[in-house]
Amino acid sequence: LVGCLEHPETAGQVYDIGGPDILTYHRLLEIYAEAAGLRTRVIIPVPVLTPTLSAYWIRFVSPVPAAIALPLTAGLTSDAVCRDTRIRAIIPQRLLTCREAIGRALERVEQEQLESCWSEDGALLPFEWPYSGDADYAGGTRFVCAYRAVATGTAEELWRPVGRVGGKYGYYYADTLWRLRGLIDRLCGGRGLGPGRPAGSALRPGDTFDFWRVLRADPPHRLSLLAEMKAPGDAILDIALAPLGANRCEIRLTSRFLPRGLGGILYWYAALPWHRLVFKGLMREIARRAGRELIDRPRRFTPDAKDVCFLPQGG
């Protein structure tokens, strides 16, 4: 599109835009599975399913909304072959193969797993998926569970227990459940709840403790933790403190989860009751351990775009 602005002869014209490959939808799915490191899928043509039914099935087994799945499945009935190649002569460039394009689209996931939390040389690259990028209706679905409550006291007072969470101090509420999750993680090949953190140490971006890695530590306002436990997806726990005026502060706990496949979706819904129980208890304990109390019970809410986790550029 930028190239068209630099070539007046494209004004008023209609061009086909496509890559160099001509592939069946069957092969397209195979390439995606290979690029994403998934097991080979068994694809069975079922001619009796309509695009509408297929769209709702896709919504059931993946985070993709039916509103997006419907036009995608409807497009399966038509061939999409680029036959007009005039634009290639006007704006020459190397065209990406289907595999290359899919690989670039998956780079975000690869970065968050391999690079975003690497701090050995002092560089911490941004963790991308918690950004408020694509809207849910555009397929940018990720699961969110968030609670907030108002406590007496200042952010500085409430930060003391927040900044000490984990390690020998534990998680203040339902520690048995946390230890059970750590045991399951260790049995699955993870590191579980060990090692903890040195006593009295302040958390910094890139630090690890238990099965967490610190994405952001901004005393006395925010602590963002990336879960490195074995799970069918990527999870972030965000603890935020927002002053509301004289001796009042809002505590916000937000869990974000980017599922991988149907297993990730089932995992999220299975963990929801645990989130609700632990979040409410953790809020009360944060206030109590700071010598304060909640004056408004924990309530579930939907975070705004300004509440998303983010990281500054490192380097």
Coordinates of C-alpha atoms in Angstrom, one line a residue:
L1 CA 0.0 0.0 0.0
V2 CA 2.9 2.4 0.7
G3 CA 4.4 1.6 -2.6
C4 CA 1.1 2.5 -4.4
L5 CA 1.4 6.0 -2.9
E6 CA 4.7 6.3 -4.6
H7 CA 3.4 5.2 -8.0
P8 CA 0.7 7.5 -9.4
E9 CA -0.1 5.0 -12.2
T10 CA -1.7 2.8 -9.7
A11 CA -4.5 5.3 -9.0
G12 CA -7.9 3.9 -9.9
Q13 CA -6.6 0.5 -10.7
V14 CA -7.5 -2.9 -9.2
Y15 CA -4.7 -5.4 -8.7
D16 CA -4.5 -9.0 -7.4
I17 CA -2.1 -9.3 -4.4
G18 CA -0.8 -12.7 -3.6
G19 CA 2.3 -14.8 -2.9
P20 CA 4.2 -17.1 -5.2
D21 CA 2.6 -20.3 -3.9
I22 CA -0.6 -22.0 -5.2
L23 CA -1.8 -24.3 -2.4
T24 CA -4.8 -26.3 -1.5
Y25 CA -6.5 -25.5 1.9
H26 CA -5.5 -29.0 3.0
R27 CA -1.8 -28.2 2.3
L28 CA -2.2 -24.8 3.9
L29 CA -3.3 -26.4 7.2
E30 CA -0.4 -28.9 7.0
I31 CA 2.2 -26.1 6.5
Y32 CA 0.7 -24.2 9.5
A33 CA 1.0 -27.3 11.7
E34 CA 4.6 -27.9 10.6
A35 CA 5.5 -24.2 11.2
A36 CA 3.8 -24.1 14.6
G37 CA 5.4 -27.4 15.7
L38 CA 2.1 -29.2 16.0
R39 CA 1.5 -32.9 15.5
T40 CA 0.4 -33.9 12.0
R41 CA -3.4 -33.4 11.8
V42 CA -5.8 -35.9 10.3
I43 CA -8.0 -33.9 7.9
I44 CA -11.3 -35.6 7.0
P45 CA -13.5 -33.8 4.4
V46 CA -17.1 -33.6 5.7
P47 CA -19.2 -32.3 2.8
V48 CA -22.4 -32.2 4.8
L49 CA -21.2 -29.4 7.1
T50 CA -22.2 -25.9 6.1
P51 CA -19.8 -22.9 6.6
T52 CA -22.1 -21.7 9.5
L53 CA -21.8 -25.0 11.4
S54 CA -18.1 -25.2 10.7
A55 CA -17.7 -21.6 12.1
Y56 CA -19.4 -22.6 15.4
W57 CA -17.3 -25.7 15.6
I58 CA -14.1 -23.6 15.1
R59 CA -15.3 -21.3 17.9
F60 CA -15.9 -24.3 20.2
V61 CA -12.4 -25.8 19.7
S62 CA -10.3 -22.5 19.4
P63 CA -10.4 -18.9 20.7
V64 CA -11.3 -17.6 17.2
P65 CA -14.8 -15.9 17.3
A66 CA -17.5 -17.3 15.1
A67 CA -17.8 -13.9 13.4
I68 CA -14.3 -14.4 12.1
A69 CA -14.5 -18.1 11.5
L70 CA -17.6 -17.7 9.3
P71 CA -16.1 -15.7 6.5
L72 CA -13.0 -17.9 6.6
T73 CA -15.0 -21.1 6.2
A74 CA -17.2 -19.5 3.6
G75 CA -14.1 -18.7 1.6
L76 CA -13.2 -22.4 1.4
T77 CA -15.8 -22.8 -1.3
S78 CA -13.9 -20.5 -3.7
D79 CA -10.5 -20.7 -5.3
A80 CA -8.3 -17.7 -4.5
V81 CA -5.6 -17.7 -7.1
C82 CA -3.7 -14.5 -8.0
R83 CA -3.7 -14.3 -11.8
D84 CA -3.0 -10.6 -12.4
T85 CA 0.7 -10.0 -11.7
R86 CA 1.0 -6.4 -13.0
I87 CA 1.7 -5.0 -9.5
R88 CA 4.9 -7.0 -9.3
A89 CA 6.4 -5.0 -12.2
I90 CA 5.3 -1.7 -10.7
I91 CA 6.5 -2.4 -7.2
P92 CA 9.2 -5.1 -7.4
Q93 CA 9.9 -7.0 -4.3
R94 CA 10.7 -10.5 -3.1
L95 CA 7.4 -12.3 -2.3
L96 CA 7.2 -14.4 0.8
T97 CA 6.2 -18.0 0.5
C98 CA 3.3 -19.3 2.5
R99 CA 5.6 -21.0 5.0
E100 CA 7.7 -17.8 5.4
A101 CA 4.5 -15.7 6.0
I102 CA 3.2 -18.1 8.6
G103 CA 6.6 -18.2 10.3
R104 CA 6.7 -14.4 10.6
A105 CA 3.2 -14.4 12.0
L106 CA 4.3 -16.9 14.6
E107 CA 7.4 -14.9 15.6
R108 CA 5.5 -13.1 18.3
V109 CA 4.8 -16.4 20.0
E110 CA 8.4 -17.5 19.6
Q111 CA 9.7 -14.2 20.9
E112 CA 7.7 -14.4 24.1
Q113 CA 8.9 -18.0 24.7
L114 CA 12.5 -17.5 23.9
E115 CA 13.6 -13.9 24.0
S116 CA 11.2 -11.6 25.8
C117 CA 12.6 -12.5 29.2
W118 CA 16.2 -12.9 28.4
S119 CA 18.2 -10.5 30.6
E120 CA 21.7 -12.0 30.9
D121 CA 23.2 -9.2 28.9
G122 CA 20.8 -6.5 30.3
A123 CA 18.5 -6.5 27.3
L124 CA 14.8 -7.3 27.9
L125 CA 12.7 -7.4 24.7
P126 CA 9.0 -6.5 24.9
F127 CA 6.5 -9.2 25.6
E128 CA 4.0 -8.6 22.8
W129 CA 0.8 -10.5 23.3
P130 CA -0.5 -8.7 26.3
Y131 CA -0.6 -5.4 24.3
S132 CA -4.0 -4.1 23.3
G133 CA -3.4 -5.0 19.7
D134 CA -6.1 -6.8 17.7
A135 CA -9.6 -6.5 19.1
D136 CA -11.3 -9.7 20.2
Y137 CA -13.6 -9.6 17.1
A138 CA -10.4 -9.6 14.9
G139 CA -9.3 -12.9 16.3
G140 CA -6.9 -11.4 18.9
T141 CA -8.6 -13.4 21.7
R142 CA -6.9 -14.1 24.9
F143 CA -8.6 -15.1 28.2
V144 CA -8.6 -12.6 31.0
C145 CA -9.8 -12.9 34.7
A146 CA -9.5 -9.7 36.7
Y147 CA -10.6 -8.6 40.2
R148 CA -10.3 -5.4 42.0
A149 CA -11.0 -4.1 45.5
V150 CA -10.5 -1.0 47.5
A151 CA -8.3 -1.0 50.6
T152 CA -7.3 1.5 53.2
G153 CA -3.7 2.7 53.2
T154 CA -1.3 3.9 50.6
A155 CA 0.3 2.2 47.6
E156 CA 3.6 2.2 49.4
E157 CA 2.1 0.4 52.4
L158 CA 0.3 -2.2 50.3
W159 CA 3.4 -2.7 48.1
R160 CA 5.3 -4.3 51.0
P161 CA 3.5 -7.6 50.9
V162 CA 3.2 -7.4 47.1
G163 CA 7.0 -7.0 46.7
R164 CA 7.7 -10.0 49.0
V165 CA 5.3 -12.5 47.3
G166 CA 6.7 -16.0 46.7
G167 CA 9.7 -17.7 48.0
K168 CA 9.8 -18.3 51.8
Y169 CA 6.9 -15.8 52.3
G170 CA 4.6 -17.9 50.1
Y171 CA 1.5 -16.6 48.4
Y172 CA -0.5 -15.5 51.5
Y173 CA -3.6 -17.5 50.7
A174 CA -4.4 -21.1 49.8
D175 CA -0.7 -22.0 49.9
T176 CA -1.7 -25.7 49.8
L177 CA -3.1 -25.1 46.3
W178 CA 0.0 -23.3 45.2
R179 CA 2.2 -26.2 46.5
L180 CA 0.0 -28.7 44.7
R181 CA 0.3 -26.7 41.5
G182 CA 4.1 -26.7 42.0
L183 CA 4.1 -30.4 42.6
I184 CA 2.1 -31.0 39.4
D185 CA 4.5 -28.7 37.5
R186 CA 7.5 -30.7 38.8
L187 CA 5.9 -34.0 37.9
C188 CA 5.4 -32.6 34.4
G189 CA 9.1 -31.7 34.0
G190 CA 8.9 -28.1 35.3
R191 CA 10.9 -26.6 38.2
G192 CA 7.9 -26.3 40.5
L193 CA 8.1 -23.9 43.4
G194 CA 11.9 -24.0 43.7
P195 CA 14.2 -22.2 43.7
G196 CA 12.6 -19.4 45.8
R197 CA 14.0 -15.9 46.1
P198 CA 16.8 -14.5 48.3
A199 CA 15.4 -13.1 51.5
G200 CA 14.9 -9.3 51.4
S201 CA 15.8 -9.0 47.7
A202 CA 13.8 -6.5 45.6
L203 CA 12.4 -8.0 42.4
R204 CA 13.8 -6.7 39.1
P205 CA 12.7 -7.4 35.5
G206 CA 14.2 -10.7 34.4
D207 CA 14.5 -12.2 37.9
T208 CA 13.1 -15.7 38.4
F209 CA 11.6 -17.3 41.5
D210 CA 9.4 -20.3 42.0
F211 CA 7.8 -20.8 38.6
W212 CA 7.6 -17.1 37.8
R213 CA 9.8 -14.7 35.8
V214 CA 9.4 -10.9 36.5
L215 CA 8.3 -9.0 33.5
R216 CA 7.8 -5.7 35.2
A217 CA 8.5 -4.4 38.7
D218 CA 7.5 -0.8 39.3
P219 CA 7.3 -0.1 43.0
P220 CA 4.8 0.8 44.4
H221 CA 2.4 0.4 41.5
R222 CA 2.8 -2.7 39.5
L223 CA 4.3 -6.2 39.4
S224 CA 3.9 -8.4 36.3
L225 CA 4.9 -12.0 36.4
L226 CA 5.2 -14.5 33.5
A227 CA 4.3 -18.1 34.5
E228 CA 7.0 -20.5 33.4
M229 CA 5.2 -23.6 34.7
K230 CA 4.2 -26.4 32.3
A231 CA 0.9 -25.4 30.8
P232 CA -0.9 -25.5 27.4
G233 CA -0.5 -21.8 26.9
D234 CA 1.3 -18.7 28.2
A235 CA 0.1 -16.9 31.3
I236 CA 0.8 -13.5 33.0
L237 CA -0.2 -12.5 36.5
D238 CA -0.4 -8.7 37.0
I239 CA -0.7 -7.0 40.4
A240 CA -1.5 -3.3 40.3
L241 CA -2.0 -0.7 43.0
A242 CA -3.8 2.5 42.1
P243 CA -4.1 5.3 44.7
L244 CA -7.6 6.7 44.9
G245 CA -7.0 9.6 47.2
A246 CA -6.4 10.1 50.9
N247 CA -5.6 6.7 52.5
R248 CA -7.4 4.8 49.8
C249 CA -5.9 2.4 47.2
E250 CA -7.4 0.0 44.6
I251 CA -5.8 -3.4 44.3
R252 CA -6.1 -5.1 40.9
L253 CA -5.3 -8.7 40.2
T254 CA -5.3 -9.8 36.5
S255 CA -4.6 -13.1 35.0
R256 CA -4.1 -13.3 31.2
F257 CA -3.8 -16.5 29.3
L258 CA -2.9 -17.2 25.6
P259 CA -4.1 -20.8 25.0
R260 CA -2.4 -23.3 22.7
G261 CA -5.1 -25.4 21.1
L262 CA -8.2 -27.0 22.6
G263 CA -6.1 -28.2 25.6
G264 CA -5.3 -24.6 26.5
I265 CA -9.0 -23.6 26.4
L266 CA -10.0 -26.5 28.6
Y267 CA -7.2 -25.7 31.0
W268 CA -8.3 -22.1 31.3
Y269 CA -11.9 -22.9 32.2
A270 CA -10.8 -25.6 34.6
A271 CA -8.6 -23.1 36.4
L272 CA -11.2 -20.3 36.6
P273 CA -12.8 -21.4 39.9
W274 CA -9.2 -21.5 41.4
H275 CA -8.5 -18.0 40.1
R276 CA -11.7 -16.7 41.7
L277 CA -11.0 -18.3 45.0
V278 CA -7.3 -17.3 45.2
F279 CA -7.7 -13.8 43.9
K280 CA -10.3 -12.8 46.5
G281 CA -8.3 -14.3 49.3
L282 CA -5.0 -12.9 48.1
M283 CA -6.5 -9.3 48.0
R284 CA -7.7 -9.7 51.6
E285 CA -4.3 -11.0 52.7
I286 CA -2.3 -8.2 50.9
A287 CA -4.3 -5.7 52.9
R288 CA -4.1 -7.5 56.2
R289 CA -0.3 -8.1 55.9
A290 CA 0.1 -4.4 55.2
G291 CA -1.8 -3.6 58.5
R292 CA -4.8 -2.4 56.5
E293 CA -8.2 -3.8 55.5
L294 CA -10.5 -4.0 52.5
I295 CA -13.4 -1.5 52.5
D296 CA -14.9 -2.9 49.3
R297 CA -15.2 -6.6 48.5
P298 CA -13.3 -8.0 45.5
R299 CA -15.3 -7.6 42.3
R300 CA -14.6 -9.0 38.9
F301 CA -14.1 -6.4 36.1
T302 CA -13.0 -6.1 32.5
P303 CA -9.6 -4.4 32.2
D304 CA -9.3 -1.4 29.9
A305 CA -6.6 -1.0 27.3
K306 CA -4.6 1.1 29.7
D307 CA -4.5 -1.8 32.1
V308 CA -2.6 -4.2 29.8
C309 CA 0.8 -5.4 30.8
F310 CA 3.7 -3.8 28.9
L311 CA 7.5 -3.6 29.0
P312 CA 9.7 -0.7 28.0
Q313 CA 12.3 -1.4 25.3
G314 CA 15.5 -2.7 26.8
G315 CA 19.1 -2.2 25.6

